[in-house]
PDB file of N, CA and C in Angstrom:
ATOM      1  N   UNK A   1       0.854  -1.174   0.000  1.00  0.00           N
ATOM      2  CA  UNK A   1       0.000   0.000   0.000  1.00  0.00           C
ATOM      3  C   UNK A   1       0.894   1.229   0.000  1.00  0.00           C
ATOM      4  N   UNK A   2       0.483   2.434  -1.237  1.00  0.00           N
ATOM      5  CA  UNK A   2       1.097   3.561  -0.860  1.00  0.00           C
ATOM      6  C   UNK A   2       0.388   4.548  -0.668  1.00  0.00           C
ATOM      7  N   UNK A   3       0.923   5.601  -0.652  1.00  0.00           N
ATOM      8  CA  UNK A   3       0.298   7.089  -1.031  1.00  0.00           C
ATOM      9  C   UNK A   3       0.800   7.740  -1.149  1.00  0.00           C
ATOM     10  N   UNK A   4       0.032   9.027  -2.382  1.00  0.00           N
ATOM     11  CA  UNK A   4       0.879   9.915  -2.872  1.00  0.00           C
ATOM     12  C   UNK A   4       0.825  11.398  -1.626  1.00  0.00           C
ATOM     13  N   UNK A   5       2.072  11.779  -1.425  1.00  0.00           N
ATOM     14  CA  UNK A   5       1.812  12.847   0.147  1.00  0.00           C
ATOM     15  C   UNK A   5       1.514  14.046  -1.154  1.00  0.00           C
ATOM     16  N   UNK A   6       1.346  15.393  -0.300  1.00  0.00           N
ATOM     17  CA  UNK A   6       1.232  16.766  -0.684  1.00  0.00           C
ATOM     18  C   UNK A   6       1.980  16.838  -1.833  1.00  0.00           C
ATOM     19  N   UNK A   7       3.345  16.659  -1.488  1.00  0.00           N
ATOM     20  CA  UNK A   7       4.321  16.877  -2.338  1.00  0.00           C
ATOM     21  C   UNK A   7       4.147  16.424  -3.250  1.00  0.00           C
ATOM     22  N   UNK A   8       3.871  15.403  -3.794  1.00  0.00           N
ATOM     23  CA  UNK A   8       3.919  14.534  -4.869  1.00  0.00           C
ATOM     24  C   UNK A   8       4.826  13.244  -4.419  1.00  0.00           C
ATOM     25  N   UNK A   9       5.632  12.865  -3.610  1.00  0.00           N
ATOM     26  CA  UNK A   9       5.941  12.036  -3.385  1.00  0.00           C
ATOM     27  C   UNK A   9       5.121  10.807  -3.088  1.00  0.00           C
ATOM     28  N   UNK A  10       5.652   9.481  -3.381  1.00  0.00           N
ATOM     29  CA  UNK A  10       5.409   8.362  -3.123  1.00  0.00           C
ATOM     30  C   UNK A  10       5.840   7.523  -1.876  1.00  0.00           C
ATOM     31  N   UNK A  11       4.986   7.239  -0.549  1.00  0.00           N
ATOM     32  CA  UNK A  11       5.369   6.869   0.288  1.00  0.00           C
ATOM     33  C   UNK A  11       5.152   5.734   0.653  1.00  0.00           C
ATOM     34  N   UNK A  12       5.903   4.750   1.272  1.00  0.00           N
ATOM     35  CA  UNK A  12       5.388   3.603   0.970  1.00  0.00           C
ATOM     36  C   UNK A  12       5.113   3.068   2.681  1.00  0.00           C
ATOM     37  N   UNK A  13       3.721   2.555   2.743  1.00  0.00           N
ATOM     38  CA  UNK A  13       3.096   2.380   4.367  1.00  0.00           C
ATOM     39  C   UNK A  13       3.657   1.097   5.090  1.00  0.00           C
ATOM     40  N   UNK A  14       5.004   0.840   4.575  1.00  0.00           N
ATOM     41  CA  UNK A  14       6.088  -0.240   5.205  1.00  0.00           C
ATOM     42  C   UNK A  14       7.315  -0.583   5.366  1.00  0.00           C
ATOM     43  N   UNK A  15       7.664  -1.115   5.651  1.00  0.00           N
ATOM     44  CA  UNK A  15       9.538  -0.907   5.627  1.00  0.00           C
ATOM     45  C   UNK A  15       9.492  -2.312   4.685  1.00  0.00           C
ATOM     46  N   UNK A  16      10.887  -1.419   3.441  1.00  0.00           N
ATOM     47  CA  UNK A  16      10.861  -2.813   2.805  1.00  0.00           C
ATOM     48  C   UNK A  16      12.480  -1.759   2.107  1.00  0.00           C
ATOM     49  N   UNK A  17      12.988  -3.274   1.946  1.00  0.00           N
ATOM     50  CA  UNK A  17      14.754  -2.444   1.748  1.00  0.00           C
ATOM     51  C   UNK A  17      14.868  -1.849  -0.092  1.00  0.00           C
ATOM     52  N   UNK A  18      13.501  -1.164  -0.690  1.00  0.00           N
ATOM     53  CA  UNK A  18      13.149  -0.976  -1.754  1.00  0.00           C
ATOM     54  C   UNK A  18      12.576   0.458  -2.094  1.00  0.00           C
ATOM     55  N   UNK A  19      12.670   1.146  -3.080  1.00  0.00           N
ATOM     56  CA  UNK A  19      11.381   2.090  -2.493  1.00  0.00           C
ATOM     57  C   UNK A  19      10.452   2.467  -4.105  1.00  0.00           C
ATOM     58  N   UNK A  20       9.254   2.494  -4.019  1.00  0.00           N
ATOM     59  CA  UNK A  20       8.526   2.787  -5.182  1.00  0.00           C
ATOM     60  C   UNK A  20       8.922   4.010  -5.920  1.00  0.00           C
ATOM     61  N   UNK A  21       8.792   3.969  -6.718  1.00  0.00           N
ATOM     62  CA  UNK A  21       8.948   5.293  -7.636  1.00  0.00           C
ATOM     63  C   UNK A  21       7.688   5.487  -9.060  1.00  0.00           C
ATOM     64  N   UNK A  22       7.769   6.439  -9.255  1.00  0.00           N
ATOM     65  CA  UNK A  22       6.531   7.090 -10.285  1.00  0.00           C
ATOM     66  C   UNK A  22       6.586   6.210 -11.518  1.00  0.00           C
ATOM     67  N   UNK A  23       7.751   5.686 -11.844  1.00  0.00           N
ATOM     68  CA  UNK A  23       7.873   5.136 -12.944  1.00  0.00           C
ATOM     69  C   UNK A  23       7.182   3.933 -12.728  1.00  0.00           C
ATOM     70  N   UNK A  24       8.054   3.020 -11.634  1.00  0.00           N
ATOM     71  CA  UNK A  24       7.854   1.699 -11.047  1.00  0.00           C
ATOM     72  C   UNK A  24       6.643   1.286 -10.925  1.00  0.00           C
ATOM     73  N   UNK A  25       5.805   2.705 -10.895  1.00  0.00           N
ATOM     74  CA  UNK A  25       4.137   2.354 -10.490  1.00  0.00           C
ATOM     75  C   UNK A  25       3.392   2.806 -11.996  1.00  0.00           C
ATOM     76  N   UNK A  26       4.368   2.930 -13.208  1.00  0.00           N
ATOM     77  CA  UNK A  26       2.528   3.279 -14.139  1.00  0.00           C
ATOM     78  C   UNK A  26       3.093   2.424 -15.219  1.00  0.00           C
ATOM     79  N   UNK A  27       3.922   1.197 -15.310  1.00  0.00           N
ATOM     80  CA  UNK A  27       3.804   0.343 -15.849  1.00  0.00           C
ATOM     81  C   UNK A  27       2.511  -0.102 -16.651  1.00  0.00           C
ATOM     82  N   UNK A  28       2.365  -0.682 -17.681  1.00  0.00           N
ATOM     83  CA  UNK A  28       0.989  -1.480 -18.113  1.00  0.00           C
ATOM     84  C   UNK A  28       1.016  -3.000 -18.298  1.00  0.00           C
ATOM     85  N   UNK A  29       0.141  -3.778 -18.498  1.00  0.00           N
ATOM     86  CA  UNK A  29       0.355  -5.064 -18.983  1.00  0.00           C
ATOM     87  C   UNK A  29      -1.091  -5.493 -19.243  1.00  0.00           C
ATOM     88  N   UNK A  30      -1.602  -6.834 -19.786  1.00  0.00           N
ATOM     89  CA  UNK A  30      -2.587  -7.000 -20.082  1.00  0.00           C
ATOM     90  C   UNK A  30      -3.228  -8.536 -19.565  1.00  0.00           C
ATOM     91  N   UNK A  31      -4.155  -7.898 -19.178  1.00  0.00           N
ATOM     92  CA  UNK A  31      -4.734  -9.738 -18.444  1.00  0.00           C
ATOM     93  C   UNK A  31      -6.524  -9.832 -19.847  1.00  0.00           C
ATOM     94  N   UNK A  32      -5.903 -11.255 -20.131  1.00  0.00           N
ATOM     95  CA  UNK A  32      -7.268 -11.589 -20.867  1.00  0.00           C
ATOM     96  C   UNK A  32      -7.775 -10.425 -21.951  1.00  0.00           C
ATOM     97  N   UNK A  33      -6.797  -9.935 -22.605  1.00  0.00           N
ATOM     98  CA  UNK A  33      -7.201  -8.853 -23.403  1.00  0.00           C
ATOM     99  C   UNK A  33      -7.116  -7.284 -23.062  1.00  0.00           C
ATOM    100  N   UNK A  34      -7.465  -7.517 -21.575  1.00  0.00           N
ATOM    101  CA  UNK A  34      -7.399  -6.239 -20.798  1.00  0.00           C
ATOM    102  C   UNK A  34      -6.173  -5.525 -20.424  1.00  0.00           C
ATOM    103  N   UNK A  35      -6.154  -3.957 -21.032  1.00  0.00           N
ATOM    104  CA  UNK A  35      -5.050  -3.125 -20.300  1.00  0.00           C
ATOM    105  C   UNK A  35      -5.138  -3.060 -18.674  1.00  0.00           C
ATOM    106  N   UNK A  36      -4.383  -3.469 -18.165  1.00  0.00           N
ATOM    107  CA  UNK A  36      -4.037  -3.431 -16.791  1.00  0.00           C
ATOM    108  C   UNK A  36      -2.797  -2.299 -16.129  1.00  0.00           C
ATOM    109  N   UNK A  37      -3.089  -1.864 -14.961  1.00  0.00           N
ATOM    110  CA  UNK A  37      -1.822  -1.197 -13.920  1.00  0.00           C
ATOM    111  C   UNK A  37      -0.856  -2.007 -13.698  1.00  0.00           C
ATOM    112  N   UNK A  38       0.032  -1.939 -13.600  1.00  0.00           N
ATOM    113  CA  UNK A  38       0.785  -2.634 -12.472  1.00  0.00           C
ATOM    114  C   UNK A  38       2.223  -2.559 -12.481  1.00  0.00           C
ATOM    115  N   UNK A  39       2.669  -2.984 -11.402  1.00  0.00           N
ATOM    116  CA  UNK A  39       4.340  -2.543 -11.325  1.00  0.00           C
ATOM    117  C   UNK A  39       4.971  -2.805 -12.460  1.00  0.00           C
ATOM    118  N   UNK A  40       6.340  -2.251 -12.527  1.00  0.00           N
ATOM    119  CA  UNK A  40       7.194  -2.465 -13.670  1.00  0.00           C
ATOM    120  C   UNK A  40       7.932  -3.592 -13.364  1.00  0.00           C
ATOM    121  N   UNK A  41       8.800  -4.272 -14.437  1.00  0.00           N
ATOM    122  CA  UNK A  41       9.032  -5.485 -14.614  1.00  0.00           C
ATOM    123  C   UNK A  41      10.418  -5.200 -13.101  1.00  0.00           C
ATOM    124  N   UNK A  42      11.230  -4.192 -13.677  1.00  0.00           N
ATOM    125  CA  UNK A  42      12.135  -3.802 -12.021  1.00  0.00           C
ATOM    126  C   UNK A  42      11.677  -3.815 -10.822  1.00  0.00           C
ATOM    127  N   UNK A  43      10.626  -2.981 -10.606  1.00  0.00           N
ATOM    128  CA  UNK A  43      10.128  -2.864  -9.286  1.00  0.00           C
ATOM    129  C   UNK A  43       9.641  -4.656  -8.218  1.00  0.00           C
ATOM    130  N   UNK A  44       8.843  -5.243  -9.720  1.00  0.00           N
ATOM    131  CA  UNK A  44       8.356  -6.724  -9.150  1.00  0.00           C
ATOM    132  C   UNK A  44       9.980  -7.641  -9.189  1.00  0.00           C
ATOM    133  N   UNK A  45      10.850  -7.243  -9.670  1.00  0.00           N
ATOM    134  CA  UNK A  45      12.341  -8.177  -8.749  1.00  0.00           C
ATOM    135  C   UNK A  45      12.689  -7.643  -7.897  1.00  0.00           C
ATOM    136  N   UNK A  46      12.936  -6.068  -7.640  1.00  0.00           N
ATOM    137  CA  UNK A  46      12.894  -5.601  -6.219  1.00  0.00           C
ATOM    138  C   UNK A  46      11.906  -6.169  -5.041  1.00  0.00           C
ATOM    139  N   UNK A  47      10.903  -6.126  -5.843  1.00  0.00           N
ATOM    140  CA  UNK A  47       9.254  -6.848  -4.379  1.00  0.00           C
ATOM    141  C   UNK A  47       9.860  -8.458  -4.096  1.00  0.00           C
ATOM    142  N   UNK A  48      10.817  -8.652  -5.025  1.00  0.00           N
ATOM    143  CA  UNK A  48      10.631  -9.868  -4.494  1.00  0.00           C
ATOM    144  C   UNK A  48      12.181 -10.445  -4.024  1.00  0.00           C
ATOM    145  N   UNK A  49      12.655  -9.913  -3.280  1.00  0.00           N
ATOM    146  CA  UNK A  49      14.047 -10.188  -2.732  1.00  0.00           C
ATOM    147  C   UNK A  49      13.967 -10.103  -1.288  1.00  0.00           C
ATOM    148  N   UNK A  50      15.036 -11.149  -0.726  1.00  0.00           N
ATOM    149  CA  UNK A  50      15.124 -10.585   0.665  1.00  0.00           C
ATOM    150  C   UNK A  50      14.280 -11.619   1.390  1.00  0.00           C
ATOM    151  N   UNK A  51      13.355 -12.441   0.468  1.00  0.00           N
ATOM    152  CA  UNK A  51      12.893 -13.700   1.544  1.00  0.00           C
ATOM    153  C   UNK A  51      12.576 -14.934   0.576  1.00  0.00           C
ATOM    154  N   UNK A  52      12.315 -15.780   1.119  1.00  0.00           N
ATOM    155  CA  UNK A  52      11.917 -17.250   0.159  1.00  0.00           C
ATOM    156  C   UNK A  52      11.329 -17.158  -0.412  1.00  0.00           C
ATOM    157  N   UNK A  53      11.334 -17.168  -1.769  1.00  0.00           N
ATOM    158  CA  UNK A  53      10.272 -17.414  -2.776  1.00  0.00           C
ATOM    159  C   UNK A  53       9.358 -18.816  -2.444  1.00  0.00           C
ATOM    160  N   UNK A  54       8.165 -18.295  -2.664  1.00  0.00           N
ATOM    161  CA  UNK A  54       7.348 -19.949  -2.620  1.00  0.00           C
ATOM    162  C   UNK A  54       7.214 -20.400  -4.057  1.00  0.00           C
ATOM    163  N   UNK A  55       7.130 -21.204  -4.454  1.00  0.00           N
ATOM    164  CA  UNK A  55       7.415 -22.182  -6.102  1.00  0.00           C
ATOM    165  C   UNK A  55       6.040 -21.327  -6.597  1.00  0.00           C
ATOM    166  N   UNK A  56       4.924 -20.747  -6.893  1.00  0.00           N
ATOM    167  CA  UNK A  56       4.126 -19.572  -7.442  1.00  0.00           C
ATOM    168  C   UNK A  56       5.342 -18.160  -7.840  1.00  0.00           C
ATOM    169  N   UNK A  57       6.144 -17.585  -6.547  1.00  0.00           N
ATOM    170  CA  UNK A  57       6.836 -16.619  -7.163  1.00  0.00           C
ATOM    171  C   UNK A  57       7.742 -16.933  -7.750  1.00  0.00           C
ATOM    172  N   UNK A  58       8.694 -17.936  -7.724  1.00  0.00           N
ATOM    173  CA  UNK A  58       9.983 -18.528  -8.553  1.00  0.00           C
ATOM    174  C   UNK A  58       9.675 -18.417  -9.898  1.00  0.00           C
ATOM    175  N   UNK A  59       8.594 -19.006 -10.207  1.00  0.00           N
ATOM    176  CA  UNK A  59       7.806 -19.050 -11.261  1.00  0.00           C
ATOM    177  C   UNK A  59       7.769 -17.409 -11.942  1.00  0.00           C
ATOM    178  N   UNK A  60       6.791 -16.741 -11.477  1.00  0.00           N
ATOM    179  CA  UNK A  60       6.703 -15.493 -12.014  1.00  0.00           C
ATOM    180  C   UNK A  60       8.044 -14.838 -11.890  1.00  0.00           C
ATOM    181  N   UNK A  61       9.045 -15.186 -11.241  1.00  0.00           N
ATOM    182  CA  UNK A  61      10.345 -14.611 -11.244  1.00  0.00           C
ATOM    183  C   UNK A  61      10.779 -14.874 -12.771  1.00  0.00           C
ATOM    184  N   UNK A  62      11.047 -16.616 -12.788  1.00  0.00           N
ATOM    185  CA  UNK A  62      11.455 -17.065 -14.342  1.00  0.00           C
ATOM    186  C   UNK A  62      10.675 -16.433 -15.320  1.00  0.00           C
ATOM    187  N   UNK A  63       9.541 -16.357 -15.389  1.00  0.00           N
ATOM    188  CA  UNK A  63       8.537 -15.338 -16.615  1.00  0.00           C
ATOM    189  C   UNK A  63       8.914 -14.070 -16.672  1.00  0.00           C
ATOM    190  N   UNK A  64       9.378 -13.697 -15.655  1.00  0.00           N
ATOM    191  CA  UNK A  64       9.930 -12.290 -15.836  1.00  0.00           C
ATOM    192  C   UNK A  64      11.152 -11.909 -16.738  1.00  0.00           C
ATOM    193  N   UNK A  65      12.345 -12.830 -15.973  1.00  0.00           N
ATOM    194  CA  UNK A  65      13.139 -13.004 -16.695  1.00  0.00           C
ATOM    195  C   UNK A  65      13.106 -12.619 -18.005  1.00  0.00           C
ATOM    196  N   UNK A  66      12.288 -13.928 -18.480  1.00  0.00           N
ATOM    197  CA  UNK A  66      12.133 -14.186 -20.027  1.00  0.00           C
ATOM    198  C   UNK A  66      11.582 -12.935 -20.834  1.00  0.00           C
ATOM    199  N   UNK A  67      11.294 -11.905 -20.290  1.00  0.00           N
ATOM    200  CA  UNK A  67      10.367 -10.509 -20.861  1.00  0.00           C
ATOM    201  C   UNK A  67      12.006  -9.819 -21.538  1.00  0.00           C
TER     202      UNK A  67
END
């Protein structure tokens, strides 16, 4: 979860050894035809460091990769 403060900054409502950025967040991609939001292909290997992958994220790790 974030939010954008006064400033325009992006704050992020957790400690994580990462930090969002404007870019990181207006990514696109498409589910089932549909334009979708969502993080950038960087930001989701940043989200995902720093603890065990369970065999679901390993997975989307390797798909990533492959982009």
């Amino acid at each position: 979860v974030v939010r954008l403060t006064a400033g325009g900054a992006i704050e992020m409502l957790w400690n994580a050894p990462y930090s969002f950025t404007a870019e990181g967040l207006s990514a696109t991609g498409e589910i089932e035809g549909h334009r979708v939001r969502c993080l950038s292909a960087e930001l989701q290997r940043q989200a995902h460091t720093g603890y065990t992958l369970p065999p679901n994220h390993v997975q989307d790790m390797d798909l990533l990769a492959g982009l």
